[in-house]
C-alpha atoms as an extended CHARMM CRD file, in Angstrom:
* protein
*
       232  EXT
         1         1  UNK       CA              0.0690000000      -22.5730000000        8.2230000000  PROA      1               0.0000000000
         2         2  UNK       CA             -2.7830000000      -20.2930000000        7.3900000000  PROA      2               0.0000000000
         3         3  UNK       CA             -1.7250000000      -16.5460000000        6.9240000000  PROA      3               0.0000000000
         4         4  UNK       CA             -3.6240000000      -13.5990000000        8.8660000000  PROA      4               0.0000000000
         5         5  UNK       CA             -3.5230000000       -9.8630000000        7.9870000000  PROA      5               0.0000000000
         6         6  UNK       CA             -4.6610000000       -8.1270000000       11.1300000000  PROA      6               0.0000000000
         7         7  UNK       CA             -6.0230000000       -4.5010000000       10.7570000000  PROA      7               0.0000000000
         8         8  UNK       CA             -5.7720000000       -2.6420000000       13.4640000000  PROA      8               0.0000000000
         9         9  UNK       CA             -4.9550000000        0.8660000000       15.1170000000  PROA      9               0.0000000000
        10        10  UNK       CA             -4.6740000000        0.3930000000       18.6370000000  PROA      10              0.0000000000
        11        11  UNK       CA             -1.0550000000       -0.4230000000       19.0620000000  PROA      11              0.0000000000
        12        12  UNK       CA             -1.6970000000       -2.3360000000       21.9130000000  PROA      12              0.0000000000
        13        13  UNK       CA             -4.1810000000       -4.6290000000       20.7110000000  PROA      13              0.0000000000
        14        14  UNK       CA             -2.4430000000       -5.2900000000       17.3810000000  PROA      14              0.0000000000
        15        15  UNK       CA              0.2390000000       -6.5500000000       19.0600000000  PROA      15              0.0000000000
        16        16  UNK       CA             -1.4390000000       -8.2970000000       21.2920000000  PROA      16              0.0000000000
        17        17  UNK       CA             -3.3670000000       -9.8170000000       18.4100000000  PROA      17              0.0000000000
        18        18  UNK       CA             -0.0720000000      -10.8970000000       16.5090000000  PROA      18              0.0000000000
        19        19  UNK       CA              1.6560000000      -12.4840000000       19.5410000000  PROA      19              0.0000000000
        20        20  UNK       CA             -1.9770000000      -14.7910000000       20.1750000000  PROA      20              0.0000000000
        21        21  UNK       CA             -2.3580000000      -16.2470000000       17.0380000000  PROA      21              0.0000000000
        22        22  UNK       CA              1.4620000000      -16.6440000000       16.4660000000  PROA      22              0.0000000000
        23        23  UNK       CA              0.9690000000      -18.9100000000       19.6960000000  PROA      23              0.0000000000
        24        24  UNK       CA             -1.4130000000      -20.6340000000       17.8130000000  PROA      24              0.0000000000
        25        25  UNK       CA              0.7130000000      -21.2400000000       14.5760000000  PROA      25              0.0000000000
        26        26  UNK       CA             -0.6250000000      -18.6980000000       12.4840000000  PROA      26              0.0000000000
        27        27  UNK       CA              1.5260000000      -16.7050000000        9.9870000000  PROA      27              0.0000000000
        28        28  UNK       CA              0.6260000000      -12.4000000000       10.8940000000  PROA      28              0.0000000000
        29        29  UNK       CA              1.1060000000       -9.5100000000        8.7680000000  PROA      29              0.0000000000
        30        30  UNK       CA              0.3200000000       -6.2870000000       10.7370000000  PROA      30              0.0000000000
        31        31  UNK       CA             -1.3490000000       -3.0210000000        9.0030000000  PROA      31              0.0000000000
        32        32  UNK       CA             -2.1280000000        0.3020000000       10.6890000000  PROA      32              0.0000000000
        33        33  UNK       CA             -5.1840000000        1.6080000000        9.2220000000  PROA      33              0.0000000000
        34        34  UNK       CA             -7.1430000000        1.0290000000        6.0130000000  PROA      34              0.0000000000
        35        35  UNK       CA             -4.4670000000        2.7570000000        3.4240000000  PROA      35              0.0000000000
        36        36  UNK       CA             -1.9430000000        0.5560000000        4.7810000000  PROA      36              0.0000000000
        37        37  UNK       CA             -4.2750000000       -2.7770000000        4.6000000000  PROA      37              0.0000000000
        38        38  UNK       CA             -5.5440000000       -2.1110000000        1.1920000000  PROA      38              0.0000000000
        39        39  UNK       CA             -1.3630000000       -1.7790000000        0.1900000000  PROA      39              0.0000000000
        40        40  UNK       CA             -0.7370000000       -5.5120000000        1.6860000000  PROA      40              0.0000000000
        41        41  UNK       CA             -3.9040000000       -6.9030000000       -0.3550000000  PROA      41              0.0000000000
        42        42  UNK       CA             -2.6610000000       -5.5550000000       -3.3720000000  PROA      42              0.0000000000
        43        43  UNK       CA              0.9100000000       -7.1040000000       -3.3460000000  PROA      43              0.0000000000
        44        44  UNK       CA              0.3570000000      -10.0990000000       -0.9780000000  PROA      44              0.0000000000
        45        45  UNK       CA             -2.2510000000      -13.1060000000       -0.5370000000  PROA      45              0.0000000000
        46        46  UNK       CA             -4.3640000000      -13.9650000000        3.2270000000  PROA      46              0.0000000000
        47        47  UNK       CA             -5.9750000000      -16.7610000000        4.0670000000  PROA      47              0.0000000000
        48        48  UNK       CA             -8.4620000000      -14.3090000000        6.5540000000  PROA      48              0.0000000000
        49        49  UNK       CA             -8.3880000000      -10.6790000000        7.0820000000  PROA      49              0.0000000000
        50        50  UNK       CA             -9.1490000000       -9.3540000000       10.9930000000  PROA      50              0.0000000000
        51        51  UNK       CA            -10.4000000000       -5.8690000000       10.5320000000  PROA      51              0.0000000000
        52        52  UNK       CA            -10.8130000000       -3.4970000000       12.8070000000  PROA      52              0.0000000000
        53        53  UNK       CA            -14.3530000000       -0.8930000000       12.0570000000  PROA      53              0.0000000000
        54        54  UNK       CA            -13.0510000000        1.8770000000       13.5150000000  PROA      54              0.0000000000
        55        55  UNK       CA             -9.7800000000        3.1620000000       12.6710000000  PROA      55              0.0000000000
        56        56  UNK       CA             -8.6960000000        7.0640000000       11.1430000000  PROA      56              0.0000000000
        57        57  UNK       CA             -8.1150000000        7.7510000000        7.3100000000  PROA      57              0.0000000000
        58        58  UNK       CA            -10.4520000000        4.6080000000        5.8840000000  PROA      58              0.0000000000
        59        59  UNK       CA            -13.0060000000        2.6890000000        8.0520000000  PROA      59              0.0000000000
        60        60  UNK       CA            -13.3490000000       -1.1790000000        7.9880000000  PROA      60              0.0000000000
        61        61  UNK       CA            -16.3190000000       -0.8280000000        6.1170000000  PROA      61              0.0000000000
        62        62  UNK       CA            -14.5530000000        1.0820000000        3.2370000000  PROA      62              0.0000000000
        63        63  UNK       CA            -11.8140000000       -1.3120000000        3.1260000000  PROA      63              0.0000000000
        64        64  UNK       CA            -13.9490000000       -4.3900000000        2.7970000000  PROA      64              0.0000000000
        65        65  UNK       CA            -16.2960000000       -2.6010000000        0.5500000000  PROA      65              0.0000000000
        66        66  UNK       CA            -13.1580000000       -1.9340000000       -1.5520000000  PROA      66              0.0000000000
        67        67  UNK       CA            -11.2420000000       -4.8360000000       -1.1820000000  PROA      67              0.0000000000
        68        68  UNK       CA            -14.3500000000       -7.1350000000       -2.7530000000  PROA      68              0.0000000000
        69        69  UNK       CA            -14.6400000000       -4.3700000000       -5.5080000000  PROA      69              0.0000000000
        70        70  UNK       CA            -11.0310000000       -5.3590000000       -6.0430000000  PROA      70              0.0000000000
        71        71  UNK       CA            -11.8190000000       -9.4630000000       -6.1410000000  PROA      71              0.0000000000
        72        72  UNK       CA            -10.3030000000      -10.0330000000       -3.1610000000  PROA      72              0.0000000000
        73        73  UNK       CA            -12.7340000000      -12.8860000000       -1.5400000000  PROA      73              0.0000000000
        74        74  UNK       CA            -10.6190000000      -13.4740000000        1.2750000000  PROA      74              0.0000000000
        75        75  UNK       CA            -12.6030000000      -14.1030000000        4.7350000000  PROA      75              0.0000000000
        76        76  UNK       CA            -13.1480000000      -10.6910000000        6.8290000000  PROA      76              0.0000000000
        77        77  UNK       CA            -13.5270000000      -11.0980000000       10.8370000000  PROA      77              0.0000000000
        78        78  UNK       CA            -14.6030000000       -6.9380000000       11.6190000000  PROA      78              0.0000000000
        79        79  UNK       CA            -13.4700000000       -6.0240000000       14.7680000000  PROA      79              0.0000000000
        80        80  UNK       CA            -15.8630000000       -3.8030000000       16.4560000000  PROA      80              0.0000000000
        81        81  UNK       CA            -16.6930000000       -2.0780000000       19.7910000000  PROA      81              0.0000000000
        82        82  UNK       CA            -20.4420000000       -1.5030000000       17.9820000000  PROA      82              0.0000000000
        83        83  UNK       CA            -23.0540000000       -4.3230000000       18.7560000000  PROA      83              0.0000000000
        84        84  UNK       CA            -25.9030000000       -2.4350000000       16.9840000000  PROA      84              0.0000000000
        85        85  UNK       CA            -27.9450000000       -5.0420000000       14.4940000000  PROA      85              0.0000000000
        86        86  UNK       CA            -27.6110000000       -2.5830000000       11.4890000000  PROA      86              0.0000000000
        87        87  UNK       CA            -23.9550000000       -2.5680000000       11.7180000000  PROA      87              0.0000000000
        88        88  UNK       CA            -23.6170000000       -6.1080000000       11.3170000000  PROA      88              0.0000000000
        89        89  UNK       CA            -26.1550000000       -6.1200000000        8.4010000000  PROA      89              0.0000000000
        90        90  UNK       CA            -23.7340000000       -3.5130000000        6.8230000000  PROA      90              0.0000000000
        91        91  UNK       CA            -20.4540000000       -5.8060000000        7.1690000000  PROA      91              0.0000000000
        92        92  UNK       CA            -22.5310000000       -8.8620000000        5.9050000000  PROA      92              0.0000000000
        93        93  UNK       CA            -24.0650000000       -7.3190000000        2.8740000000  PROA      93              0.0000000000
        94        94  UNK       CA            -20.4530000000       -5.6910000000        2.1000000000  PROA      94              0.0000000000
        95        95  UNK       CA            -19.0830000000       -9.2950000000        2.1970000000  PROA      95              0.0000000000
        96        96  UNK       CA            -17.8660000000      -10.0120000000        5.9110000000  PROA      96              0.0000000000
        97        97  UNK       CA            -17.9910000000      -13.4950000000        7.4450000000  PROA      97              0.0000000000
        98        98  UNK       CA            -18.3270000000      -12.5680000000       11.2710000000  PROA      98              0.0000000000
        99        99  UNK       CA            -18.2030000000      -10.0000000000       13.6520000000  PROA      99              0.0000000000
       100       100  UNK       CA            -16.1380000000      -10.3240000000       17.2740000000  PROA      100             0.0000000000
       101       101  UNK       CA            -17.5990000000       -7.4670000000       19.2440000000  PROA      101             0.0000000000
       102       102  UNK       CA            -14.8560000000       -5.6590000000       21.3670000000  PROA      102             0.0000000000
       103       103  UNK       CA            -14.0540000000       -6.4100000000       24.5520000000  PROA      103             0.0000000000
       104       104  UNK       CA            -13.2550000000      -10.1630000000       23.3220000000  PROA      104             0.0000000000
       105       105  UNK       CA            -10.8900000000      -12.9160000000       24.8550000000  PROA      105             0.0000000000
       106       106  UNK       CA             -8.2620000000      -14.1690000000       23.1020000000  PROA      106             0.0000000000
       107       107  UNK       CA            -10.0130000000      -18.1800000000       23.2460000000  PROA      107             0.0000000000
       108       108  UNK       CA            -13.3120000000      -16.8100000000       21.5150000000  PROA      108             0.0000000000
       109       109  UNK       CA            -10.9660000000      -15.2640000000       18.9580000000  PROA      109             0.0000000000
       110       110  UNK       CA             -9.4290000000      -18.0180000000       18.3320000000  PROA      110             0.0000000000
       111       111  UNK       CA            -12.3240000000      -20.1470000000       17.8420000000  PROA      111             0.0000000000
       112       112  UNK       CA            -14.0090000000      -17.7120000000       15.2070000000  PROA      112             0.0000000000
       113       113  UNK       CA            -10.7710000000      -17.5150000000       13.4430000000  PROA      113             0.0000000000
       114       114  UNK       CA            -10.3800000000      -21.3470000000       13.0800000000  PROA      114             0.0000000000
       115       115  UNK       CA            -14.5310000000      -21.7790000000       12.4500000000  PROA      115             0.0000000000
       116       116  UNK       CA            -14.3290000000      -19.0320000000        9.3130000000  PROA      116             0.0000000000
       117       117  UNK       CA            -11.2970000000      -20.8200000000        8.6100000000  PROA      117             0.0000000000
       118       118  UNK       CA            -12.6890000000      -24.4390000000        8.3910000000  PROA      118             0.0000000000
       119       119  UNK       CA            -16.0830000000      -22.8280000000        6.5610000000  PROA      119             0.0000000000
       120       120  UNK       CA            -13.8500000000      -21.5150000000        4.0660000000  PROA      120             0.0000000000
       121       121  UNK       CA            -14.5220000000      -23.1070000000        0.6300000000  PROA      121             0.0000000000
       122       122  UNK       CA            -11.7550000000      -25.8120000000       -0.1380000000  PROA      122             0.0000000000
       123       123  UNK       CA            -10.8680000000      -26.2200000000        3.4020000000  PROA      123             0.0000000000
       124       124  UNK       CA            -11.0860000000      -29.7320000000        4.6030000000  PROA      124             0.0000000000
       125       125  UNK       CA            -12.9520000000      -31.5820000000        7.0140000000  PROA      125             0.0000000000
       126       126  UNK       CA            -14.1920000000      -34.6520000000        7.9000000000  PROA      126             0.0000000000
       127       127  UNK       CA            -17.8270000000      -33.8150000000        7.1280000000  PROA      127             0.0000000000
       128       128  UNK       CA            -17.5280000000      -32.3660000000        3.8750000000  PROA      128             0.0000000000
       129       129  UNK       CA            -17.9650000000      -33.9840000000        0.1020000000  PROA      129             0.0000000000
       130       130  UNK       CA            -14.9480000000      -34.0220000000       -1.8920000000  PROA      130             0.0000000000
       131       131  UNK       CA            -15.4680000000      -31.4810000000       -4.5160000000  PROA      131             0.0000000000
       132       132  UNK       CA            -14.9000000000      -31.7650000000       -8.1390000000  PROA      132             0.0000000000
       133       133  UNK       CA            -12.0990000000      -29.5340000000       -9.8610000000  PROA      133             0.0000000000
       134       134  UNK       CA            -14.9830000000      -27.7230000000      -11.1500000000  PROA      134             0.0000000000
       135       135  UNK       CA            -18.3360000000      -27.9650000000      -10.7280000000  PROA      135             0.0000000000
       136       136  UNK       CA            -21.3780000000      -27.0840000000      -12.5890000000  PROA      136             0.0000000000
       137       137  UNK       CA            -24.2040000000      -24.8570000000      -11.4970000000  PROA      137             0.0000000000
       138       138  UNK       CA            -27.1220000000      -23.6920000000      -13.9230000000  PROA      138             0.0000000000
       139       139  UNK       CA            -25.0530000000      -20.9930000000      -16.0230000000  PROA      139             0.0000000000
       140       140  UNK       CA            -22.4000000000      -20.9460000000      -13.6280000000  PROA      140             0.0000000000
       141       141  UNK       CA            -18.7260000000      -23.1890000000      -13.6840000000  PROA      141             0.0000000000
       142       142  UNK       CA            -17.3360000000      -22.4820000000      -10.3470000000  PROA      142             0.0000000000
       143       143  UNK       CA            -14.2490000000      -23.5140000000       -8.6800000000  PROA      143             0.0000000000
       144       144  UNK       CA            -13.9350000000      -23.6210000000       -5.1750000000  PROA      144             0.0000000000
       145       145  UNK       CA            -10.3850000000      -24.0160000000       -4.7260000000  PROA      145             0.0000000000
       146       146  UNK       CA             -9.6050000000      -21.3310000000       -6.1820000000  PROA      146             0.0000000000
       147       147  UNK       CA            -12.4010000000      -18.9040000000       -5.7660000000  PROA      147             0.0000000000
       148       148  UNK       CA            -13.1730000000      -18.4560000000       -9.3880000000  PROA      148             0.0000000000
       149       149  UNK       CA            -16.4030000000      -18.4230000000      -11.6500000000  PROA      149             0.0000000000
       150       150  UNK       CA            -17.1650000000      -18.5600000000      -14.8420000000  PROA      150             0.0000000000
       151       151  UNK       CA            -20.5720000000      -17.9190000000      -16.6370000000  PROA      151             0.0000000000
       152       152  UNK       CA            -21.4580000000      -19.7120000000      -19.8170000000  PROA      152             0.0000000000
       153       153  UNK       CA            -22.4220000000      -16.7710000000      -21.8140000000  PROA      153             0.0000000000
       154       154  UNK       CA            -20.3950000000      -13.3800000000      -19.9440000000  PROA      154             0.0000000000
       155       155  UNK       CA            -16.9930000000      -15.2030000000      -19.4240000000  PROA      155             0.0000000000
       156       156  UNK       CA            -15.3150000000      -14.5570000000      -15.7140000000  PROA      156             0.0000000000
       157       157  UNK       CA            -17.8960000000      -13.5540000000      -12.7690000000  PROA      157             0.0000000000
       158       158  UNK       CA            -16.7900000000      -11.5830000000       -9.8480000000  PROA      158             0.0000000000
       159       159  UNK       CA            -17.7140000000      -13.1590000000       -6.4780000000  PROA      159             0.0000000000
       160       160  UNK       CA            -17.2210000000      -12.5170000000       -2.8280000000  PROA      160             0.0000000000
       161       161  UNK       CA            -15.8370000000      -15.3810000000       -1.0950000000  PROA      161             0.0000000000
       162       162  UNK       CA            -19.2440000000      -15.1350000000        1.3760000000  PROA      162             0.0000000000
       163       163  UNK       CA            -21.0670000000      -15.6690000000       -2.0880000000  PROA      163             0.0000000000
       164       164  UNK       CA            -19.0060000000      -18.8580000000       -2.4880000000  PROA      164             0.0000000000
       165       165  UNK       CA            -19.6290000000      -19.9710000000        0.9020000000  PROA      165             0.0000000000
       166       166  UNK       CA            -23.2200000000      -20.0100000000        0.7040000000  PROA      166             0.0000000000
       167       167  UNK       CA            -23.0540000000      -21.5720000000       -3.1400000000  PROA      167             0.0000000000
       168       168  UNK       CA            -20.7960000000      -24.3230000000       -1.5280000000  PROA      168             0.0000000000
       169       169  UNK       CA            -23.1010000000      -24.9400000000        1.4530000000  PROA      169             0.0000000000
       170       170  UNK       CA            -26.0520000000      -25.1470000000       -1.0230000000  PROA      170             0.0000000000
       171       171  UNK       CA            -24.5030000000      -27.6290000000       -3.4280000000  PROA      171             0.0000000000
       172       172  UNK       CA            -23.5080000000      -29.7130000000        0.3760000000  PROA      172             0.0000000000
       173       173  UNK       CA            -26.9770000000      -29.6330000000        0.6760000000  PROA      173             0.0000000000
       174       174  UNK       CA            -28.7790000000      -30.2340000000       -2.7430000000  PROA      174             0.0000000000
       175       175  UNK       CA            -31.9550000000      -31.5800000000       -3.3620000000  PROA      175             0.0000000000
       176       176  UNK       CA            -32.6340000000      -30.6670000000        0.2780000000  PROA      176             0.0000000000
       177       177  UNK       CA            -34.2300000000      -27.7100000000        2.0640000000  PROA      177             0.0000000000
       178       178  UNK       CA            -32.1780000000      -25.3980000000        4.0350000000  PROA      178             0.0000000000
       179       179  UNK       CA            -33.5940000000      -22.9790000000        6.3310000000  PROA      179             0.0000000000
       180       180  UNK       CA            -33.2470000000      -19.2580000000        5.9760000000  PROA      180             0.0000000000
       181       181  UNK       CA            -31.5750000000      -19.9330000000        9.8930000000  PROA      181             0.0000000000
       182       182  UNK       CA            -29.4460000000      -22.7650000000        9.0380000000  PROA      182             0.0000000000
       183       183  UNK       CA            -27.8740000000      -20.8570000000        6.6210000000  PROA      183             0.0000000000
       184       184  UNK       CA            -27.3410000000      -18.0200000000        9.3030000000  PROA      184             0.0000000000
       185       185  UNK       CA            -26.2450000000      -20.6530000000       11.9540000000  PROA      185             0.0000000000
       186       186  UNK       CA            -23.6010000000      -22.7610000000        9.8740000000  PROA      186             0.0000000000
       187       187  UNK       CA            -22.4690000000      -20.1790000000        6.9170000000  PROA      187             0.0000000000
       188       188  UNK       CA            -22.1040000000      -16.8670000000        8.8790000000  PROA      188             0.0000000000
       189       189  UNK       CA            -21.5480000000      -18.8170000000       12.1480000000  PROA      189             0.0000000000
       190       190  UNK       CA            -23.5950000000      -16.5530000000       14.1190000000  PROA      190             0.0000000000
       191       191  UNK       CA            -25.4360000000      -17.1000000000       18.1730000000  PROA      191             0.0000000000
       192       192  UNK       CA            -27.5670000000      -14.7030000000       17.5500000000  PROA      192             0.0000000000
       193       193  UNK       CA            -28.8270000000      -14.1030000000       13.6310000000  PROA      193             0.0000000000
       194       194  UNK       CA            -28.9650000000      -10.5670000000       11.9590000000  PROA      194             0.0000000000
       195       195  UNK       CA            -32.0140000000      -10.5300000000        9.8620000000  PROA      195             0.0000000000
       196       196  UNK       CA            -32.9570000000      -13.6050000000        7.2590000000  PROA      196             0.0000000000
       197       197  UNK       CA            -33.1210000000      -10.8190000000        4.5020000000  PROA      197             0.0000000000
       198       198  UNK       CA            -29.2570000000      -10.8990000000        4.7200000000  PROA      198             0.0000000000
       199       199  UNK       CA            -29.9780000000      -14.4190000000        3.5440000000  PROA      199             0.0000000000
       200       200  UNK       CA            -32.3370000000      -13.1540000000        1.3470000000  PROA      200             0.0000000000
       201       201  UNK       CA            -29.9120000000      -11.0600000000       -0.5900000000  PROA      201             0.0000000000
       202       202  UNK       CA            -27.2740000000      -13.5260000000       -1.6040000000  PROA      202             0.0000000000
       203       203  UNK       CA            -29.8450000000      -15.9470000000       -2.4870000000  PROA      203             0.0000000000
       204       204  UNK       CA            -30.5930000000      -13.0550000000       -5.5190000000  PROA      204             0.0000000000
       205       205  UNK       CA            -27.3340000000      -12.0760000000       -6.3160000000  PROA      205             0.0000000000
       206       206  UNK       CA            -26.7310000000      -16.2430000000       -6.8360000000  PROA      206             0.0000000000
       207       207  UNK       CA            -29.3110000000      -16.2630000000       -8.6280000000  PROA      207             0.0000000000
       208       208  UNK       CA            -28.5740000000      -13.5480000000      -11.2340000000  PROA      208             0.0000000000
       209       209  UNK       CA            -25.0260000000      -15.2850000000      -11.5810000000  PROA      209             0.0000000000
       210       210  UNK       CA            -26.3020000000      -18.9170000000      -12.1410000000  PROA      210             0.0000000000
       211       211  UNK       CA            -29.7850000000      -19.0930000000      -13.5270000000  PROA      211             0.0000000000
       212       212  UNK       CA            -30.7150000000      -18.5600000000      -17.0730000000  PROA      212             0.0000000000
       213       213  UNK       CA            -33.6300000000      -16.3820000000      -15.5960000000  PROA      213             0.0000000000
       214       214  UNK       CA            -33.6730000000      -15.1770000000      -11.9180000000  PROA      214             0.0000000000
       215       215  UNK       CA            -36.9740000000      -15.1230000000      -12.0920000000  PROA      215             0.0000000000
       216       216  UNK       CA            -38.2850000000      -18.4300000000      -12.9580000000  PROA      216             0.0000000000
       217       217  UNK       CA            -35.0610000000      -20.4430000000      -11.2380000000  PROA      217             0.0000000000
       218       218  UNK       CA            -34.6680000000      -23.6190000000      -12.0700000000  PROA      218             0.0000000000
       219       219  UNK       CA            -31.6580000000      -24.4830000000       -9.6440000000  PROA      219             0.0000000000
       220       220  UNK       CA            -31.8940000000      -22.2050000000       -6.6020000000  PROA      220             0.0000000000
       221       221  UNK       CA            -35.5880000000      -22.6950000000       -5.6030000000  PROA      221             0.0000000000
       222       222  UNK       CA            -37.5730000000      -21.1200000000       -2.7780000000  PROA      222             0.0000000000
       223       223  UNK       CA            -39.3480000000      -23.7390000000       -0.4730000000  PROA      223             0.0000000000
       224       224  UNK       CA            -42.2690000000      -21.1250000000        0.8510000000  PROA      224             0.0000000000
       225       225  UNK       CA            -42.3770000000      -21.1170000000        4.2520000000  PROA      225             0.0000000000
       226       226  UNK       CA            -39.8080000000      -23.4980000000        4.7450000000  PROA      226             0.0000000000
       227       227  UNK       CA            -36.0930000000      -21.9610000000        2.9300000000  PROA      227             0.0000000000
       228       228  UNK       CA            -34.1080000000      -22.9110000000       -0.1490000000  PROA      228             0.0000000000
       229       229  UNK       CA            -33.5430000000      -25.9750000000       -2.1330000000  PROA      229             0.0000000000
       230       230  UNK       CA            -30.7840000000      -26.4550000000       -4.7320000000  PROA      230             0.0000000000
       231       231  UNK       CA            -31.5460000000      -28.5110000000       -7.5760000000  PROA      231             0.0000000000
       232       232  UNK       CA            -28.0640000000      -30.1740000000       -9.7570000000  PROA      232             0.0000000000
């Protein structure tokens, strides 16, 4: 039973929220505002975080932007009554997964829950290689399980679990080229993409984690006109 902490101000809704995915077997944990959210992240585990952009004292930007800084890769659905593209290239480059865009019915909810969910690294499906207990990447020892990197040379490296996600879908892929849009379509999960420079960005910050030198990669190539390639 996967465990939700919703994040939400709007009595109403937060209740509501709780009593639909209860329905659907999930485990909730309820928090208020941003204070209150942080407080439950530092003395409990999630398997995804719904959070809510607007709310008094903290917004949902702060508290994923501080919850990261924290380690906590957890999966982040914002909540969000703003459909502007620059919003969602905020929450993306802070290290959310997807957006829901308020008003929102309780099946397409559901279905972006269970999709970031079954994206999550370690989850299990039918389509996906069995991974090692730890796999090798250029500088970089990861383990997907349990959301944890090592570098060869700096010891433990801080990642957000979005970071993973794209690493993992990568390594899915290797030795083939992935499109700046597939990566957008199956990783983020999203109808209608942001911008490819969101893309753009995590492809550096990999980089700087597992390549000797970011600059000349030798596992994380760029196909020009055409996307990525990973090279094991």
């Amino acid at each position: 039973m996967a465990k939700i902490l919703v994040v939400e101000d709007e009595p109403n809704l937060r209740i509501g929220l709780k009593d639909n995915l209860e329905y659907e077997q999930f485990e909730v944990a309820l928090a208020r505002d941003g204070l209150e959210a942080l407080n439950h992240l530092d003395g409990d585990t999630f398997d995804l975080i719904l959070l809510d952009v607007m709310m008094p004292k903290m917004s949902g930007f702060d508290v994923c932007k501080t919850a990261r800084k924290n380690g906590v890769t957890t999966p982040i659905i914002f909540l969000t009554a703003k459909g502007e593209e620059i919003d969602k290239v905020l929450g993306l480059e802070l290290g959310a997964d997807d957006y829901i865009t308020k008003p929102f019915s309780v099946r397409e909810l559901i279905a972006r829950v269970k999709a970031v969910l079954r994206r999550a690294p370690g989850a299990t499906t039918p389509e996906k290689e069995a991974l090692p207990e730890q796999l090798q990447i250029g500088c970089l020892t990861v383990d997907f399980t349990h959301y944890e990197a090592q570098h060869s040379t700096q010891g433990k490296v801080k990642m957000s679990h979005k970071e993973f996600e794209v690493l993992l879908y990568l390594y899915q892929h290797k030795n083939e080229i992935v499109s700046r849009y597939q990566l957008l379509e199956d990783v983020w999960g999203y109808d209608t993409q942001p911008t490819t420079r969101t893309v753009d960005n995590f492809i550096l910050k990999l980089r700087q984690k597992t390549e000797l030198n970011p600059n000349d990669p030798k596992h994380i190539l760029t196909v020009h006109g055409a996307g990525y390639k990973m090279l094991i």
